[in-house]
Coordinates of C-alpha atoms in Angstrom, one line a residue:
Chain H
X1 CA -32.1 3.2 4.7
X2 CA -28.9 3.0 2.6
X3 CA -25.2 3.5 3.2
X4 CA -22.4 1.9 5.1
X5 CA -23.6 -0.3 8.0
X6 CA -21.9 2.1 10.5
X7 CA -24.3 4.8 9.4
X8 CA -27.4 2.6 8.9
X9 CA -27.0 0.8 12.2
X10 CA -25.6 3.9 14.0
X11 CA -22.5 2.1 15.4
X12 CA -21.3 3.6 18.6
X13 CA -17.6 4.7 18.7
X14 CA -16.3 1.5 20.4
X15 CA -18.2 -0.7 18.0
X16 CA -16.8 1.2 15.0
X17 CA -13.2 0.9 16.5
X18 CA -13.6 -2.9 17.0
X19 CA -14.8 -3.2 13.4
X20 CA -11.7 -1.3 12.3
X21 CA -9.5 -3.7 14.2
X22 CA -11.1 -6.6 12.5
X23 CA -10.8 -5.0 9.1
X24 CA -7.1 -4.3 9.8
X25 CA -6.6 -8.0 10.8
X26 CA -7.9 -9.1 7.4
X27 CA -5.7 -6.5 5.8
X28 CA -2.5 -7.6 7.6
X29 CA -3.4 -11.3 7.0
X30 CA -3.9 -10.8 3.2
X31 CA -0.7 -8.8 2.9
X32 CA 1.3 -11.5 4.6
X33 CA -0.1 -14.3 2.5
X34 CA 0.6 -12.3 -0.6
X35 CA 4.3 -12.4 0.3
X36 CA 4.5 -8.6 1.2
X37 CA 6.2 -9.1 4.5
X38 CA 9.6 -9.3 2.8
X39 CA 11.2 -6.5 0.8
X40 CA 12.7 -8.8 -1.9
X41 CA 9.2 -9.9 -3.0
X42 CA 8.2 -6.3 -3.2
X43 CA 11.3 -4.9 -5.0
X44 CA 11.3 -7.7 -7.6
X45 CA 8.6 -6.0 -9.7
X46 CA 11.0 -3.1 -10.4
X47 CA 13.5 -5.5 -12.1
X48 CA 10.9 -7.3 -14.1
X49 CA 11.5 -10.6 -12.3
X50 CA 8.3 -11.1 -10.3
X51 CA 5.1 -9.0 -10.8
X52 CA 3.4 -10.3 -7.7
X53 CA 2.9 -6.8 -6.4
X54 CA 1.0 -5.8 -9.6
X55 CA -1.1 -9.0 -9.7
X56 CA -2.2 -8.6 -6.0
X57 CA -2.9 -4.9 -6.2
X58 CA -4.8 -4.9 -9.5
X59 CA -6.8 -8.0 -8.5
X60 CA -7.7 -6.3 -5.2
X61 CA -8.6 -3.0 -6.9
X62 CA -10.8 -4.7 -9.5
X63 CA -12.5 -7.0 -6.9
X64 CA -13.4 -4.0 -4.6
X65 CA -14.2 -1.7 -7.6
X66 CA -16.8 -4.2 -9.0
X67 CA -18.3 -4.6 -5.5
X68 CA -18.5 -0.8 -4.9
X69 CA -20.1 0.1 -8.2
X70 CA -22.5 -2.9 -8.1
X71 CA -23.7 -1.7 -4.6
X72 CA -23.9 1.8 -5.9
X73 CA -26.1 0.8 -8.9
X74 CA -28.2 -1.5 -6.7
X75 CA -28.8 1.5 -4.4
X76 CA -27.6 -0.4 -1.4
X77 CA -24.5 1.7 -0.6
X78 CA -24.5 4.8 -2.8
X79 CA -21.0 5.9 -3.7
X80 CA -21.9 9.4 -2.3
X81 CA -22.1 7.8 1.2
X82 CA -18.5 6.5 1.0
X83 CA -15.5 8.6 2.0
X84 CA -14.3 9.4 -1.5
X85 CA -10.7 10.6 -1.7
X86 CA -10.3 14.2 -3.0
X87 CA -8.1 15.0 -6.0
X88 CA -5.1 17.3 -5.4
X89 CA -3.1 16.7 -8.6
X90 CA 0.2 18.4 -7.7
X91 CA 0.4 16.8 -4.2
X92 CA -0.6 13.4 -5.4
X93 CA 1.9 13.4 -8.3
X94 CA 4.8 14.6 -6.2
X95 CA 3.8 12.5 -3.2
X96 CA 3.4 9.5 -5.4
X97 CA 6.9 9.9 -6.9
X98 CA 8.4 10.2 -3.3
X99 CA 6.5 7.1 -2.1
X100 CA 7.7 5.3 -5.2
X101 CA 11.3 6.4 -4.5
X102 CA 11.0 5.3 -0.9
X103 CA 9.6 2.0 -2.0
X104 CA 12.6 1.1 -4.2
X105 CA 15.2 2.6 -1.9
X106 CA 13.8 1.2 1.3
X107 CA 12.0 -1.9 0.1
X108 CA 8.6 -1.3 1.6
X109 CA 5.6 1.1 1.7
X110 CA 3.9 2.1 5.0
X111 CA 1.4 -0.8 5.1
X112 CA 3.8 -3.5 4.1
X113 CA 6.5 -2.3 6.5
X114 CA 4.1 -3.2 9.4
X115 CA 3.7 -6.7 8.1
X116 CA 7.5 -6.9 7.5
X117 CA 8.1 -5.8 11.1
X118 CA 6.0 -8.6 12.6
X119 CA 7.7 -11.0 10.2
X120 CA 11.0 -10.2 12.0
X121 CA 12.6 -8.1 9.3
X122 CA 15.0 -5.6 10.8
X123 CA 15.0 -3.5 7.6
X124 CA 11.2 -3.1 7.9
X125 CA 11.7 -1.8 11.5
X126 CA 14.3 0.7 10.2
X127 CA 11.9 1.7 7.4
X128 CA 9.2 2.4 10.1
X129 CA 11.7 4.6 11.9
X130 CA 12.3 6.5 8.7
X131 CA 8.5 6.9 8.1
X132 CA 8.2 8.6 11.5
X133 CA 11.1 10.9 10.6
X134 CA 9.6 11.8 7.2
X135 CA 6.2 12.4 8.8
X136 CA 7.7 14.5 11.5
X137 CA 9.6 16.7 8.9
X138 CA 6.3 17.2 7.0
X139 CA 4.4 18.1 10.1
X140 CA 7.0 20.5 11.4
X141 CA 7.0 22.3 8.0
X142 CA 3.3 21.9 7.3
X143 CA 2.8 25.6 6.7
X144 CA 5.6 25.7 4.1
X145 CA 4.3 22.6 2.3
X146 CA 0.6 23.6 2.4
X147 CA 0.6 25.6 -0.9
X148 CA 1.9 22.5 -2.8
X149 CA -0.4 20.1 -0.9
X150 CA -3.5 22.2 -1.8
X151 CA -2.5 23.3 -5.3
X152 CA -5.2 22.8 -7.9
X153 CA -7.5 21.0 -5.4
X154 CA -10.5 19.7 -7.3
X155 CA -12.5 17.9 -4.6
X156 CA -14.2 14.6 -5.4
X157 CA -13.5 13.7 -9.0
X158 CA -14.3 10.1 -10.2
X159 CA -12.6 8.7 -13.3
X160 CA -15.9 8.2 -15.1
X161 CA -17.1 11.7 -14.3
X162 CA -13.9 13.1 -15.6
X163 CA -14.1 11.1 -18.8
X164 CA -17.9 11.8 -19.1
X165 CA -18.7 8.1 -19.4
X166 CA -21.2 5.9 -17.6
X167 CA -19.6 4.3 -14.5
X168 CA -20.2 0.7 -15.9
X169 CA -18.1 1.5 -19.0
X170 CA -15.1 2.7 -16.9
X171 CA -15.4 -0.3 -14.5
X172 CA -15.3 -2.7 -17.5
X173 CA -12.4 -0.8 -19.0
X174 CA -10.3 -0.9 -15.8
X175 CA -11.0 -4.6 -15.4
X176 CA -9.9 -5.2 -19.0
X177 CA -6.8 -3.1 -18.4
X178 CA -5.9 -5.3 -15.4
X179 CA -6.4 -8.5 -17.4
X180 CA -4.2 -7.0 -20.2
X181 CA -1.6 -6.1 -17.6
X182 CA -1.6 -9.6 -16.2
X183 CA -1.0 -11.1 -19.6
X184 CA 1.8 -8.5 -20.4
X185 CA 3.7 -9.0 -17.2
X186 CA 3.8 -12.7 -17.6
X187 CA 5.6 -12.3 -20.9
X188 CA 8.0 -9.8 -19.4
X189 CA 8.8 -12.1 -16.5
X190 CA 9.6 -15.0 -18.8
X191 CA 11.8 -12.9 -21.0
X192 CA 13.7 -11.3 -18.0
X193 CA 14.2 -14.5 -16.1
X194 CA 15.4 -16.4 -19.2
X195 CA 18.1 -13.7 -19.7
X196 CA 19.0 -13.0 -16.1
X197 CA 19.4 -16.4 -14.6
X198 CA 22.4 -17.9 -16.5
X199 CA 24.6 -15.0 -15.7
X200 CA 23.5 -14.6 -12.1
X201 CA 22.3 -17.5 -10.0
X202 CA 21.5 -20.6 -12.1
X203 CA 24.1 -23.4 -11.7
X204 CA 26.0 -23.5 -15.0
X205 CA 26.0 -27.3 -15.1
X206 CA 22.3 -27.6 -15.5
X207 CA 21.2 -27.7 -19.2
X208 CA 19.6 -24.5 -20.3
X209 CA 16.3 -26.1 -21.1
X210 CA 15.9 -27.9 -17.8
X211 CA 16.9 -24.8 -15.9
X212 CA 14.3 -22.7 -17.7
X213 CA 11.6 -25.3 -17.1
X214 CA 12.4 -25.4 -13.4
X215 CA 12.1 -21.6 -13.2
X216 CA 8.7 -21.6 -14.9
X217 CA 7.3 -24.1 -12.5
X218 CA 5.4 -22.4 -9.7
Chain Q
X1 CA 9.1 -27.4 10.2
X2 CA 8.9 -26.2 6.7
X3 CA 7.2 -22.8 6.2
X4 CA 4.0 -22.7 4.1
X5 CA 4.1 -21.3 0.6
X6 CA 2.7 -17.9 -0.2
X7 CA -0.7 -17.8 -1.8
X8 CA -1.3 -17.5 -5.4
X9 CA -1.1 -13.7 -6.0
X10 CA -4.6 -13.7 -7.6
X11 CA -6.1 -15.5 -4.5
X12 CA -4.3 -13.1 -2.1
X13 CA -5.4 -10.1 -4.2
X14 CA -9.0 -11.4 -4.2
X15 CA -9.0 -11.6 -0.4
X16 CA -7.4 -8.2 -0.1
X17 CA -10.2 -6.8 -2.4
X18 CA -12.9 -8.4 -0.3
X19 CA -11.3 -6.9 2.9
X20 CA -11.3 -3.5 1.2
X21 CA -14.9 -3.9 0.0
X22 CA -15.9 -5.1 3.4
X23 CA -14.4 -2.0 4.9
X24 CA -16.4 0.2 2.6
X25 CA -19.6 -1.6 3.4
X26 CA -19.0 -1.7 7.1
X27 CA -17.6 1.8 7.8
X28 CA -17.7 3.7 4.5
X29 CA -13.9 4.0 4.7
X30 CA -11.1 2.1 3.0
X31 CA -7.8 0.9 4.2
X32 CA -4.7 2.9 5.2
X33 CA -1.4 2.9 7.1
X34 CA 0.3 6.3 6.8
X35 CA -2.4 8.0 8.8
X36 CA -1.4 6.1 11.9
X37 CA 2.2 7.3 11.6
X38 CA 0.8 10.8 11.4
X39 CA -1.2 10.2 14.6
X40 CA 1.9 8.9 16.4
X41 CA 3.9 11.9 15.4
X42 CA 1.1 14.3 16.3
X43 CA 0.7 12.7 19.8
X44 CA 4.4 13.0 20.4
X45 CA 4.4 16.7 19.3
X46 CA 1.4 17.4 21.4
X47 CA 3.2 16.0 24.5
X48 CA 6.0 18.6 23.8
X49 CA 3.9 21.6 22.7
X50 CA 0.1 21.3 22.9
X51 CA -0.7 24.7 21.6
X52 CA 1.6 24.5 18.6
X53 CA 0.3 21.1 17.7
X54 CA -3.4 22.1 18.0
X55 CA -2.8 25.0 15.6
X56 CA -0.8 22.9 13.1
X57 CA -2.6 22.8 9.7
X58 CA -1.7 19.1 9.1
X59 CA -2.6 17.5 12.5
X60 CA -4.5 20.2 14.5
X61 CA -7.8 18.6 13.8
X62 CA -6.8 15.5 15.6
X63 CA -7.2 17.5 18.9
X64 CA -10.5 19.2 18.0
X65 CA -12.5 16.8 20.3
X66 CA -11.2 17.2 23.8
X67 CA -13.4 14.4 25.1
X68 CA -11.4 11.8 23.2
X69 CA -7.7 10.9 23.0
X70 CA -6.2 11.8 19.6
X71 CA -4.9 8.3 19.2
X72 CA -8.4 6.9 19.6
X73 CA -9.1 7.1 15.9
X74 CA -10.2 4.4 13.4
X75 CA -6.9 4.4 11.5
X76 CA -4.9 3.7 14.6
X77 CA -7.2 0.8 15.5
X78 CA -7.0 -0.4 11.9
X79 CA -3.1 -0.4 12.1
X80 CA -3.3 -2.3 15.4
X81 CA -5.4 -4.9 13.6
X82 CA -2.9 -4.9 10.7
X83 CA -0.1 -5.8 13.0
X84 CA -2.2 -8.4 14.7
X85 CA -3.5 -10.0 11.5
X86 CA 0.0 -10.0 10.0
X87 CA 1.4 -11.7 13.1
X88 CA -1.3 -14.4 13.0
X89 CA -0.5 -15.0 9.3
X90 CA 3.3 -15.1 9.9
X91 CA 2.9 -17.5 12.9
X92 CA 0.4 -19.9 11.1
X93 CA 2.7 -20.0 8.1
X94 CA 5.8 -20.6 10.3
X95 CA 7.5 -17.8 8.5
X96 CA 8.8 -15.6 11.3
X97 CA 12.5 -15.0 10.8
X98 CA 14.7 -12.3 12.4
X99 CA 16.8 -11.1 9.5
X100 CA 17.7 -8.2 7.2
X101 CA 16.2 -8.7 3.8
X102 CA 18.5 -7.8 0.9
X103 CA 19.8 -9.0 -2.4
X104 CA 22.8 -11.4 -2.7
X105 CA 25.3 -8.6 -3.6
X106 CA 24.1 -6.0 -1.0
X107 CA 26.0 -4.6 1.9
X108 CA 24.1 -5.0 5.2
X109 CA 25.0 -1.6 6.6
X110 CA 24.1 0.2 3.4
X111 CA 20.8 -1.7 3.4
X112 CA 20.1 -0.4 6.9
X113 CA 20.9 3.1 5.9
X114 CA 18.7 2.9 2.8
X115 CA 15.8 1.3 4.6
X116 CA 15.7 4.3 6.9
X117 CA 16.2 6.8 4.1
X118 CA 13.5 5.1 2.0
X119 CA 11.1 5.2 4.9
X120 CA 11.7 8.9 5.4
X121 CA 11.0 9.6 1.7
X122 CA 7.9 7.5 1.7
X123 CA 6.7 9.1 5.0
X124 CA 7.1 12.6 3.7
X125 CA 5.5 11.7 0.3
X126 CA 2.5 10.0 2.0
X127 CA 1.8 13.1 4.1
X128 CA 2.0 15.3 1.1
X129 CA -0.3 13.0 -1.0
X130 CA -2.7 12.5 1.9
X131 CA -2.2 8.7 1.8
X132 CA 0.1 5.9 0.9
X133 CA -0.1 2.8 -1.3
X134 CA -3.1 1.5 0.8
X135 CA -4.9 4.8 1.6
X136 CA -4.5 6.3 -1.9
X137 CA -3.7 3.6 -4.5
X138 CA -5.8 0.7 -3.2
X139 CA -8.7 2.6 -1.6
X140 CA -8.9 5.4 -4.2
X141 CA -8.1 3.0 -7.0
X142 CA -11.2 0.9 -6.2
X143 CA -13.3 4.1 -5.9
X144 CA -12.0 5.2 -9.3
X145 CA -10.9 8.5 -7.7
X146 CA -9.0 10.5 -10.3
X147 CA -6.2 11.7 -8.0
X148 CA -5.6 8.2 -6.6
X149 CA -4.9 6.8 -10.0
X150 CA -2.5 9.6 -10.7
X151 CA -0.8 8.8 -7.4
X152 CA -0.6 5.1 -8.3
X153 CA 1.1 5.7 -11.6
X154 CA 3.5 8.1 -10.0
X155 CA 4.5 5.5 -7.4
X156 CA 5.4 3.1 -10.1
X157 CA 7.1 5.8 -12.1
X158 CA 9.2 7.0 -9.1
X159 CA 10.3 3.4 -8.3
X160 CA 11.1 2.4 -11.8
X161 CA 13.1 5.6 -12.3
X162 CA 15.4 4.9 -9.4
X163 CA 15.5 1.0 -9.7
X164 CA 18.7 1.0 -11.8
X165 CA 20.6 3.1 -9.2
X166 CA 19.8 0.9 -6.3
X167 CA 20.0 -2.5 -8.1
X168 CA 22.8 -3.8 -6.0
X169 CA 20.4 -3.8 -3.0
X170 CA 18.1 -6.2 -4.6
X171 CA 19.5 -8.3 -7.5

């Protein structure tokens, strides 16, 4: 028997829901410890000052990706038994741009706004109110938006199938891409913070070298 | 008492990756958040107009099984867990603080307006894309789903494109 445990062990509905609560608890805990309960930590990436968001996201994606493709190759959890997300290019491109716009304008995304709310952030609560309004507008107009949502639907397309490469090659390339990104954003942070601090926040009396060293310290 | 520091981002990312992998192994599904907002809206609409909601192309399928409440769905339970896990983390780090988060030059009222407006944009966009940063970018990213990678780059693109215009909110 292979596949997710819920299938192999035939979880009843209540058991599956309890498992979902536990997974959600791990999710919320990790987001909070990552610093994603406050909008300034999230928005900082878009001004080149702190790439925490990218580091956490790419580390998480690479960790889970390696696990998923290892379990697939080992035949324990074949990837065909997972709920793979379908590709709808137009909807995912336009929807992605809108989520990105909402992210920088509002300071959160749907998942992080939940953690922001339990952290006491009033702006996160207002963001959640906005999420409900945006979702309501989409649902009320679902017939109108359906052509865009379904345009060019291609079903399940995995990156390595699309590139006609073995999955291991693409897994390795994505991991390498992440490591390269970690290196590059470290350089950008140092450059931006060296330039931004003297004009903005840093006390002018502190010698430039000392101030820079202080900022570099974790 | 002093609040505890955040984790090193690579450590937090590794834990997040393990949670996501654990979710795949346990249930075959990834993580998500926007689906729960969809369920809340659907339940509200259903209370007002059951027939209209059951025929809606976006949320009608939530009401396909009459033996189970529409809210009794894995994503809603996952979100309940997210709130609970986030609360545990906030309390154990002594980090709870009622405040409005904004940059040093921002105006509080504007920040409130933009927080709501940003939420509306993200809520609409996540419905169109069938998922948000967690349901699409994280989950589909780890699966190497083509459309989810397109989504992720568009999220970064959309945010970077507007960052200059709202800079007073943050820096």
